[in-house]
Coordinates of N, CA and C in Angstrom, one line a residue:
X1 N -14.2 54.0 -2.5 CA -15.0 55.1 -2.8 C -15.0 56.1 -1.7
X2 N -14.7 57.4 -2.0 CA -14.6 58.4 -1.0 C -16.0 58.8 -0.6
X3 N -16.2 58.9 0.8 CA -17.5 59.3 1.3 C -17.4 60.7 1.8
X4 N -18.3 61.6 1.4 CA -18.3 63.0 1.9 C -18.9 63.0 3.3
X5 N -18.4 63.9 4.1 CA -19.0 64.0 5.5 C -20.3 64.8 5.4
X6 N -21.3 64.2 5.9 CA -22.6 64.9 5.8 C -22.8 65.7 7.1
X7 N -23.8 66.6 7.1 CA -24.0 67.4 8.3 C -24.6 66.5 9.4
X8 N -25.1 65.4 9.1 CA -25.7 64.5 10.1 C -24.6 63.8 10.9
X9 N -23.3 63.7 10.3 CA -22.2 63.1 11.0 C -21.6 63.9 12.0
X10 N -21.7 65.3 11.9 CA -21.1 66.2 12.9 C -22.2 66.8 13.7
X11 N -22.2 66.6 15.1 CA -23.2 67.2 15.9 C -23.3 68.7 15.7
X12 N -24.5 69.2 15.7 CA -24.8 70.6 15.4 C -24.0 71.5 16.3
X13 N -23.9 71.2 17.6 CA -23.1 72.1 18.6 C -21.7 72.1 18.2
X14 N -21.1 71.0 17.8 CA -19.7 70.9 17.5 C -19.4 71.7 16.2
X15 N -20.3 71.6 15.2 CA -20.2 72.4 14.0 C -20.2 73.9 14.3
X16 N -21.1 74.3 15.1 CA -21.2 75.8 15.5 C -19.9 76.2 16.2
X17 N -19.4 75.3 17.1 CA -18.2 75.6 17.8 C -17.0 75.8 16.8
X18 N -16.9 74.9 15.8 CA -15.8 74.9 14.8 C -15.9 76.2 14.0
X19 N -17.1 76.6 13.6 CA -17.3 77.8 12.8 C -16.9 79.0 13.6
X20 N -17.3 79.0 14.9 CA -16.9 80.2 15.8 C -15.4 80.2 15.9
X21 N -14.8 79.1 16.2 CA -13.3 79.1 16.4 C -12.6 79.6 15.1
X22 N -13.0 79.1 13.9 CA -12.3 79.6 12.7 C -12.6 81.1 12.5
X23 N -13.8 81.5 12.8 CA -14.0 83.0 12.5 C -13.2 83.8 13.5
X24 N -13.0 83.3 14.8 CA -12.2 84.1 15.7 C -10.8 84.1 15.4
X25 N -10.3 83.0 14.7 CA -8.9 83.0 14.3 C -8.6 84.1 13.3
X26 N -9.5 84.3 12.4 CA -9.3 85.4 11.5 C -9.4 86.7 12.2
X27 N -10.3 86.9 13.1 CA -10.4 88.1 13.8 C -9.2 88.4 14.6
X28 N -8.7 87.4 15.3 CA -7.5 87.6 16.2 C -6.3 88.0 15.4
X29 N -6.2 87.5 14.1 CA -5.0 87.9 13.3 C -5.0 89.4 12.9
X30 N -6.2 90.0 13.0 CA -6.3 91.4 12.6 C -6.0 92.3 13.8
X31 N -5.9 91.8 15.0 CA -5.7 92.5 16.2 C -4.4 93.2 16.3
X32 N -4.3 94.3 17.0 CA -3.1 95.0 17.1 C -2.2 94.4 18.2
X33 N -0.9 94.5 18.0 CA 0.0 94.1 19.0 C -0.2 94.9 20.3
X34 N -0.1 94.3 21.5 CA -0.3 95.1 22.7 C 0.8 96.2 22.8
X35 N 1.9 96.0 22.1 CA 3.0 97.0 22.2 C 2.8 98.2 21.2
X36 N 1.6 98.2 20.5 CA 1.4 99.3 19.5 C 1.3 100.6 20.3
X37 N 2.0 101.6 19.8 CA 2.1 102.9 20.4 C 1.2 103.9 19.6
X38 N 0.4 104.6 20.3 CA -0.6 105.5 19.8 C 0.0 106.6 19.1
X39 N -0.7 107.1 18.0 CA -0.2 108.3 17.2 C -1.4 109.3 17.1
X40 N -1.1 110.5 16.7 CA -2.1 111.5 16.4 C -2.9 110.9 15.2
X41 N -4.3 111.0 15.3 CA -5.2 110.5 14.3 C -5.7 109.1 14.6
X42 N -5.1 108.4 15.6 CA -5.7 107.1 16.0 C -7.0 107.3 16.8
X43 N -7.8 106.4 16.7 CA -9.1 106.4 17.5 C -9.0 105.4 18.6
X44 N -9.5 105.8 19.8 CA -9.6 104.9 20.9 C -10.9 105.0 21.6
X45 N -11.4 103.9 22.2 CA -12.6 103.8 22.9 C -12.2 103.7 24.4
X46 N -12.8 104.6 25.2 CA -12.5 104.6 26.6 C -13.8 104.3 27.3
X47 N -13.8 103.3 28.2 CA -15.0 103.1 29.0 C -14.6 102.9 30.5
X48 N -15.5 103.4 31.3 CA -15.3 103.3 32.8 C -16.5 102.5 33.3
X49 N -16.3 101.3 33.8 CA -17.4 100.5 34.2 C -18.4 101.2 35.2
X50 N -19.6 101.0 34.9 CA -20.7 101.6 35.7 C -20.8 103.1 35.7
X51 N -20.1 103.7 34.7 CA -20.1 105.2 34.6 C -20.5 105.5 33.1
X52 N -21.8 105.6 32.8 CA -22.2 105.7 31.4 C -21.7 107.0 30.8
X53 N -21.6 108.1 31.6 CA -21.1 109.4 31.0 C -19.6 109.4 30.7
X54 N -18.9 108.3 31.1 CA -17.5 108.2 30.9 C -17.2 107.1 29.9
X55 N -18.1 106.9 28.9 CA -17.9 106.0 27.8 C -17.7 106.8 26.5
X56 N -16.6 106.9 25.9 CA -16.3 107.7 24.8 C -15.4 107.1 23.7
X57 N -15.7 107.4 22.5 CA -14.7 107.1 21.4 C -14.1 108.4 21.0
X58 N -12.7 108.5 21.0 CA -12.0 109.7 20.9 C -10.9 109.5 19.8
X59 N -10.7 110.6 19.0 CA -9.6 110.6 18.0 C -8.5 111.5 18.6
X60 N -7.3 111.0 18.6 CA -6.2 111.7 19.2 C -5.9 112.9 18.3
X61 N -5.7 114.0 18.9 CA -5.5 115.2 18.1 C -4.1 115.3 17.5
X62 N -3.9 116.2 16.5 CA -2.6 116.3 15.9 C -1.4 116.5 16.8
X63 N -1.6 117.1 18.0 CA -0.6 117.3 19.0 C -0.3 116.1 19.9
X64 N -1.1 115.0 19.6 CA -0.9 113.8 20.4 C -1.7 113.7 21.7
X65 N -2.6 114.7 21.9 CA -3.3 114.8 23.1 C -4.8 114.6 22.9
X66 N -5.6 114.4 23.9 CA -7.0 114.4 23.9 C -7.6 114.8 25.2
X67 N -8.8 115.1 25.3 CA -9.5 115.5 26.5 C -10.5 114.5 27.0
X68 N -10.5 114.2 28.3 CA -11.5 113.2 28.8 C -12.1 113.8 30.1
X69 N -13.4 113.6 30.3 CA -14.1 114.2 31.4 C -13.4 113.8 32.8
X70 N -13.4 114.8 33.7 CA -12.8 114.7 35.0 C -11.3 114.7 35.0
X71 N -10.6 114.2 34.0 CA -9.2 114.2 34.1 C -8.5 115.3 33.2
X72 N -9.3 115.8 32.3 CA -8.7 116.9 31.5 C -7.9 116.4 30.3
X73 N -6.9 117.2 29.9 CA -6.1 116.8 28.8 C -5.0 115.8 29.1
X74 N -4.9 114.8 28.3 CA -3.8 113.8 28.5 C -3.0 113.6 27.2
X75 N -1.8 113.2 27.4 CA -0.9 112.9 26.3 C -1.0 111.4 25.9
X76 N -1.4 111.1 24.7 CA -1.6 109.7 24.3 C -0.5 109.3 23.3
X77 N 0.1 110.2 22.5 CA 1.1 109.8 21.5 C 2.3 109.1 22.2
X78 N 2.6 108.0 21.6 CA 3.8 107.2 22.1 C 3.5 106.2 23.2
X79 N 2.2 106.3 23.7 CA 1.8 105.3 24.8 C 1.1 104.1 24.2
X80 N 1.2 103.0 24.9 CA 0.3 101.9 24.6 C -1.1 102.1 25.2
X81 N -2.0 101.3 24.7 CA -3.4 101.4 25.3 C -3.4 101.1 26.8
X82 N -2.5 100.1 27.1 CA -2.5 99.7 28.6 C -1.9 100.8 29.4
X83 N -0.8 101.5 28.9 CA -0.2 102.6 29.6 C -1.3 103.8 29.8
X84 N -2.0 104.0 28.7 CA -3.1 105.1 28.8 C -4.2 104.7 29.8
X85 N -4.5 103.4 29.8 CA -5.5 102.9 30.7 C -5.1 103.1 32.1
X86 N -3.8 102.8 32.4 CA -3.3 103.0 33.8 C -3.3 104.5 34.2
X87 N -2.9 105.3 33.2 CA -2.9 106.8 33.5 C -4.3 107.3 33.8
X88 N -5.3 106.9 33.0 CA -6.7 107.4 33.2 C -7.2 106.8 34.6
X89 N -6.9 105.6 34.9 CA -7.3 105.0 36.1 C -6.7 105.8 37.3
X90 N -5.5 106.1 37.2 CA -4.8 106.8 38.3 C -5.4 108.2 38.5
X91 N -5.7 108.9 37.4 CA -6.3 110.2 37.5 C -7.8 110.2 38.0
X92 N -8.5 109.1 37.6 CA -9.9 109.0 38.0 C -10.0 108.7 39.5
X93 N -9.0 108.1 40.1 CA -9.1 107.8 41.6 C -9.3 109.0 42.4
X94 N -9.1 110.2 41.9 CA -9.4 111.4 42.7 C -10.9 111.7 42.7
X95 N -11.6 111.0 41.8 CA -13.1 111.3 41.7 C -13.9 110.1 42.0
X96 N -13.4 108.9 41.7 CA -14.2 107.6 41.8 C -13.5 106.6 42.6
X97 N -14.2 105.7 43.3 CA -13.6 104.7 44.1 C -13.3 103.5 43.2
X98 N -12.1 103.1 43.1 CA -11.7 101.9 42.3 C -12.2 101.9 40.9
X99 N -12.0 102.9 40.1 CA -12.5 102.9 38.7 C -11.9 101.8 37.9
X100 N -12.8 101.1 37.1 CA -12.4 100.1 36.2 C -12.4 100.6 34.8
X101 N -11.2 100.9 34.3 CA -11.1 101.6 33.0 C -10.6 100.6 31.9
X102 N -11.2 100.8 30.7 CA -10.8 100.0 29.6 C -10.5 100.9 28.4
X103 N -9.3 100.8 27.8 CA -8.9 101.6 26.7 C -8.7 100.6 25.5
X104 N -9.4 100.8 24.4 CA -9.3 99.9 23.3 C -8.9 100.8 22.0
X105 N -8.0 100.3 21.2 CA -7.7 101.0 20.0 C -8.7 100.5 19.0
X106 N -9.4 101.5 18.4 CA -10.4 101.1 17.4 C -10.0 101.6 16.0
X107 N -9.0 102.4 15.8 CA -8.6 102.8 14.5 C -7.2 103.3 14.6
X108 N -6.4 102.9 13.6 CA -4.9 103.3 13.6 C -4.6 104.2 12.4
X109 N -5.5 105.1 12.0 CA -5.2 106.0 10.9 C -4.0 106.9 11.2
X110 N -3.7 107.1 12.5 CA -2.6 107.9 12.8 C -1.2 107.3 12.5
X111 N -1.2 106.0 12.2 CA 0.0 105.3 11.9 C 0.1 105.1 10.4
X112 N -0.2 106.1 9.7 CA -0.2 106.1 8.2 C 1.1 106.6 7.6
X113 N 1.7 105.8 6.7 CA 2.9 106.3 6.0 C 2.6 106.3 4.5
X114 N 3.3 107.2 3.8 CA 3.0 107.4 2.4 C 4.3 106.9 1.6
X115 N 4.1 106.1 0.6 CA 5.2 105.6 -0.2 C 5.0 106.1 -1.6
X116 N 5.9 106.9 -2.1 CA 5.8 107.6 -3.3 C 7.0 107.2 -4.2
X117 N 6.8 107.3 -5.5 CA 7.9 107.1 -6.5 C 7.8 105.7 -7.2
X118 N 9.0 105.2 -7.4 CA 9.2 104.0 -8.3 C 9.0 102.7 -7.5
X119 N 7.8 102.5 -7.1 CA 7.4 101.2 -6.5 C 6.2 100.7 -7.2
X120 N 5.9 99.4 -7.1 CA 4.8 98.8 -7.8 C 3.4 99.4 -7.4
X121 N 3.2 99.7 -6.2 CA 1.9 100.3 -5.7 C 2.1 101.5 -4.8
X122 N 2.5 102.6 -5.3 CA 2.6 103.8 -4.5 C 1.3 104.1 -3.8
X123 N 1.4 104.7 -2.6 CA 0.1 105.1 -2.0 C 0.3 105.3 -0.5
X124 N -0.9 105.3 0.2 CA -1.0 105.5 1.6 C -1.2 104.1 2.3
X125 N -0.4 103.9 3.3 CA -0.4 102.6 4.0 C -0.6 102.8 5.5
X126 N -1.6 102.2 6.0 CA -1.9 102.2 7.5 C -1.2 101.0 8.1
X127 N -0.2 101.3 9.0 CA 0.5 100.2 9.6 C -0.1 99.7 10.9
X128 N -0.4 98.5 11.0 CA -1.1 97.9 12.2 C -0.1 97.8 13.4
X129 N 1.2 97.8 13.1 CA 2.2 97.7 14.1 C 3.4 98.5 13.6
X130 N 4.5 98.6 14.4 CA 5.7 99.3 13.9 C 6.2 98.6 12.7
X131 N 6.6 99.5 11.8 CA 7.2 98.9 10.5 C 8.4 99.8 10.1
X132 N 9.4 99.1 9.5 CA 10.6 99.8 9.1 C 10.4 100.0 7.6
X133 N 11.4 100.6 7.0 CA 11.4 101.0 5.6 C 11.2 99.8 4.7
X134 N 12.0 98.7 5.0 CA 11.9 97.5 4.2 C 10.5 96.9 4.2
X135 N 9.8 96.9 5.3 CA 8.4 96.4 5.4 C 7.5 97.3 4.6
X136 N 7.7 98.6 4.6 CA 6.8 99.5 3.9 C 7.0 99.3 2.4
X137 N 8.3 99.1 2.0 CA 8.6 98.9 0.5 C 7.9 97.6 0.1
X138 N 7.9 96.6 1.0 CA 7.3 95.3 0.7 C 5.8 95.5 0.5
X139 N 5.2 96.2 1.4 CA 3.7 96.5 1.3 C 3.4 97.2 0.0
X140 N 4.3 98.0 -0.5 CA 4.1 98.8 -1.7 C 4.5 97.9 -3.0
X141 N 4.7 96.7 -2.8 CA 5.0 95.8 -3.9 C 6.4 95.7 -4.4
X142 N 7.3 96.4 -3.6 CA 8.7 96.4 -4.0 C 9.1 97.5 -5.0
X143 N 10.4 97.6 -5.2 CA 10.9 98.7 -6.1 C 10.7 98.3 -7.5
X144 N 10.6 99.3 -8.4 CA 10.6 99.1 -9.8 C 12.0 98.8 -10.2
X145 N 12.2 98.3 -11.4 CA 13.6 98.1 -11.9 C 14.4 99.4 -12.1
X146 N 13.7 100.5 -12.2 CA 14.3 101.8 -12.5 C 14.6 102.6 -11.2
X147 N 14.2 102.1 -10.1 CA 14.4 102.8 -8.8 C 15.9 102.9 -8.5
X148 N 16.2 104.1 -7.9 CA 17.6 104.3 -7.5 C 17.7 103.8 -6.0
X149 N 18.1 102.6 -5.8 CA 18.0 101.9 -4.5 C 18.8 102.6 -3.4
X150 N 19.8 103.3 -3.7 CA 20.6 103.9 -2.6 C 20.3 105.4 -2.4
X151 N 19.2 105.9 -3.1 CA 18.9 107.3 -3.0 C 17.5 107.5 -2.4
X152 N 17.0 106.5 -1.7 CA 15.7 106.6 -1.1 C 15.8 107.5 0.1
X153 N 14.7 108.3 0.4 CA 14.7 109.1 1.6 C 13.4 109.0 2.3
X154 N 13.4 109.2 3.6 CA 12.2 109.3 4.4 C 12.1 110.8 4.9
X155 N 11.0 111.4 4.7 CA 10.7 112.7 5.2 C 9.9 112.6 6.4
X156 N 10.3 113.3 7.5 CA 9.6 113.2 8.8 C 9.4 114.6 9.3
X157 N 8.2 115.0 9.7 CA 7.9 116.3 10.2 C 7.7 116.1 11.7
X158 N 8.5 116.8 12.5 CA 8.4 116.8 14.0 C 8.5 118.2 14.5
X159 N 7.5 118.6 15.3 CA 7.6 119.9 15.9 C 7.8 121.1 14.9
X160 N 7.1 121.0 13.8 CA 7.2 122.1 12.8 C 8.4 122.0 11.9
X161 N 9.3 121.1 12.2 CA 10.5 120.9 11.4 C 10.5 119.7 10.6
X162 N 11.0 119.7 9.4 CA 11.1 118.5 8.6 C 12.5 118.0 8.5
X163 N 12.6 116.7 8.7 CA 14.0 116.0 8.7 C 14.0 115.0 7.6
X164 N 15.1 114.9 7.0 CA 15.3 113.9 5.9 C 16.3 112.8 6.4
X165 N 15.9 111.6 6.2 CA 16.7 110.4 6.5 C 17.0 109.6 5.3
X166 N 18.3 109.4 5.0 CA 18.6 108.6 3.8 C 18.5 107.1 4.1
X167 N 18.1 106.4 3.0 CA 17.9 105.0 3.1 C 18.8 104.3 2.0
X168 N 19.6 103.4 2.3 CA 20.5 102.8 1.3 C 20.0 101.3 1.1
X169 N 19.0 101.2 0.3 CA 18.3 99.9 0.2 C 19.2 98.8 -0.4
X170 N 20.0 99.2 -1.5 CA 20.9 98.2 -2.1 C 21.9 97.7 -1.0
X171 N 22.4 98.6 -0.2 CA 23.3 98.2 0.9 C 22.6 97.3 1.9
X172 N 21.4 97.7 2.2 CA 20.6 96.9 3.2 C 20.5 95.5 2.7
X173 N 20.2 95.3 1.4 CA 20.0 94.0 0.9 C 21.3 93.1 1.0
X174 N 22.4 93.8 0.9 CA 23.7 93.1 1.0 C 24.2 93.0 2.5
X175 N 23.4 93.4 3.4 CA 23.8 93.3 4.8 C 24.6 94.5 5.3
X176 N 24.7 95.5 4.6 CA 25.4 96.7 5.0 C 24.4 97.9 5.2
X177 N 24.8 98.9 5.9 CA 24.0 100.1 6.1 C 22.6 99.8 6.8
X178 N 22.6 98.8 7.6 CA 21.4 98.3 8.2 C 20.7 99.4 9.1
X179 N 21.5 100.3 9.6 CA 21.0 101.4 10.4 C 20.1 102.3 9.6
X180 N 20.2 102.3 8.3 CA 19.3 103.2 7.5 C 17.9 102.6 7.3
X181 N 17.7 101.4 7.7 CA 16.4 100.7 7.7 C 15.6 101.2 8.9
X182 N 15.3 102.4 9.0 CA 14.7 103.0 10.2 C 13.2 102.6 10.4
X183 N 12.8 102.6 11.7 CA 11.4 102.4 12.0 C 10.6 103.7 11.6
X184 N 9.5 103.5 10.8 CA 8.7 104.6 10.4 C 7.8 105.1 11.4
X185 N 7.5 106.4 11.4 CA 6.5 107.0 12.3 C 5.3 107.4 11.5
X186 N 4.1 107.5 12.2 CA 2.9 108.0 11.5 C 3.2 109.3 10.8
X187 N 2.8 109.5 9.5 CA 3.0 110.7 8.8 C 4.3 110.7 8.0
X188 N 5.1 109.7 8.1 CA 6.4 109.7 7.4 C 6.1 109.5 5.9
X189 N 6.9 110.1 5.0 CA 6.8 110.0 3.6 C 8.1 109.3 3.1
X190 N 7.9 108.2 2.4 CA 9.0 107.4 1.9 C 9.1 107.7 0.4
X191 N 10.2 108.3 -0.1 CA 10.3 108.7 -1.5 C 11.4 107.9 -2.2
X192 N 10.9 107.2 -3.3 CA 11.8 106.4 -4.1 C 12.0 107.0 -5.4
X193 N 13.2 107.6 -5.7 CA 13.4 108.2 -7.0 C 13.7 107.2 -8.1

C-alpha cells in the first residue's frame, strides 16, 4: 500500500526551504541574459549606494540616451547593464568617493518586434534576449500553409531611414541562405506574405 508523505514527516524548515528553492528556480528562468543589450524603450533602475537622490528608474529615450544626475546625458543603446554600470561609476568618481553603482534592467519593451502576415499568431513580441528571424517565427506559432516562405522581409528603421532585409525561410530550413536568418533589433517588423 502506498503511503502519502504527510507534513509531519518533513521538518517545517526544510519544507519552507524547498518551497523557496522551487520558487526561485522559476524566477531565475525569467531573468535576462547578462549579455542583453539595451534598446530605446527599455527601463532600467540605477542606484548608488548611500546616495538616496541617485536612485532612479529610467526609460531609455528613442535616441538611445537618458539623463542621470551629476553625469548628464549617457548613451545606453547597445550596452549591457554591466557596461552602463561601469560607465556611470567612472563618471561619478568626479563627484563621489568610490561610488557603488547598480544598474538593473526592469523592462525590455524596447526589444519589441512585430510579426505580421501569414503566421499562426501575428502580433507584438518582447524579446528577453537576442532573437533571430526563425525564433520570432517560432514565437508567432510558425508559418501558415499559405505563407510564401522565400518572400519574407524584415523592415528596420535606422537613423530616419528604412531598410528592407529579405529572408529565405524555405532555404534556411534546407540549410541554405542561413545568412538571411538575421538577428532582429528592437522595432523590427517581420512581414510574412
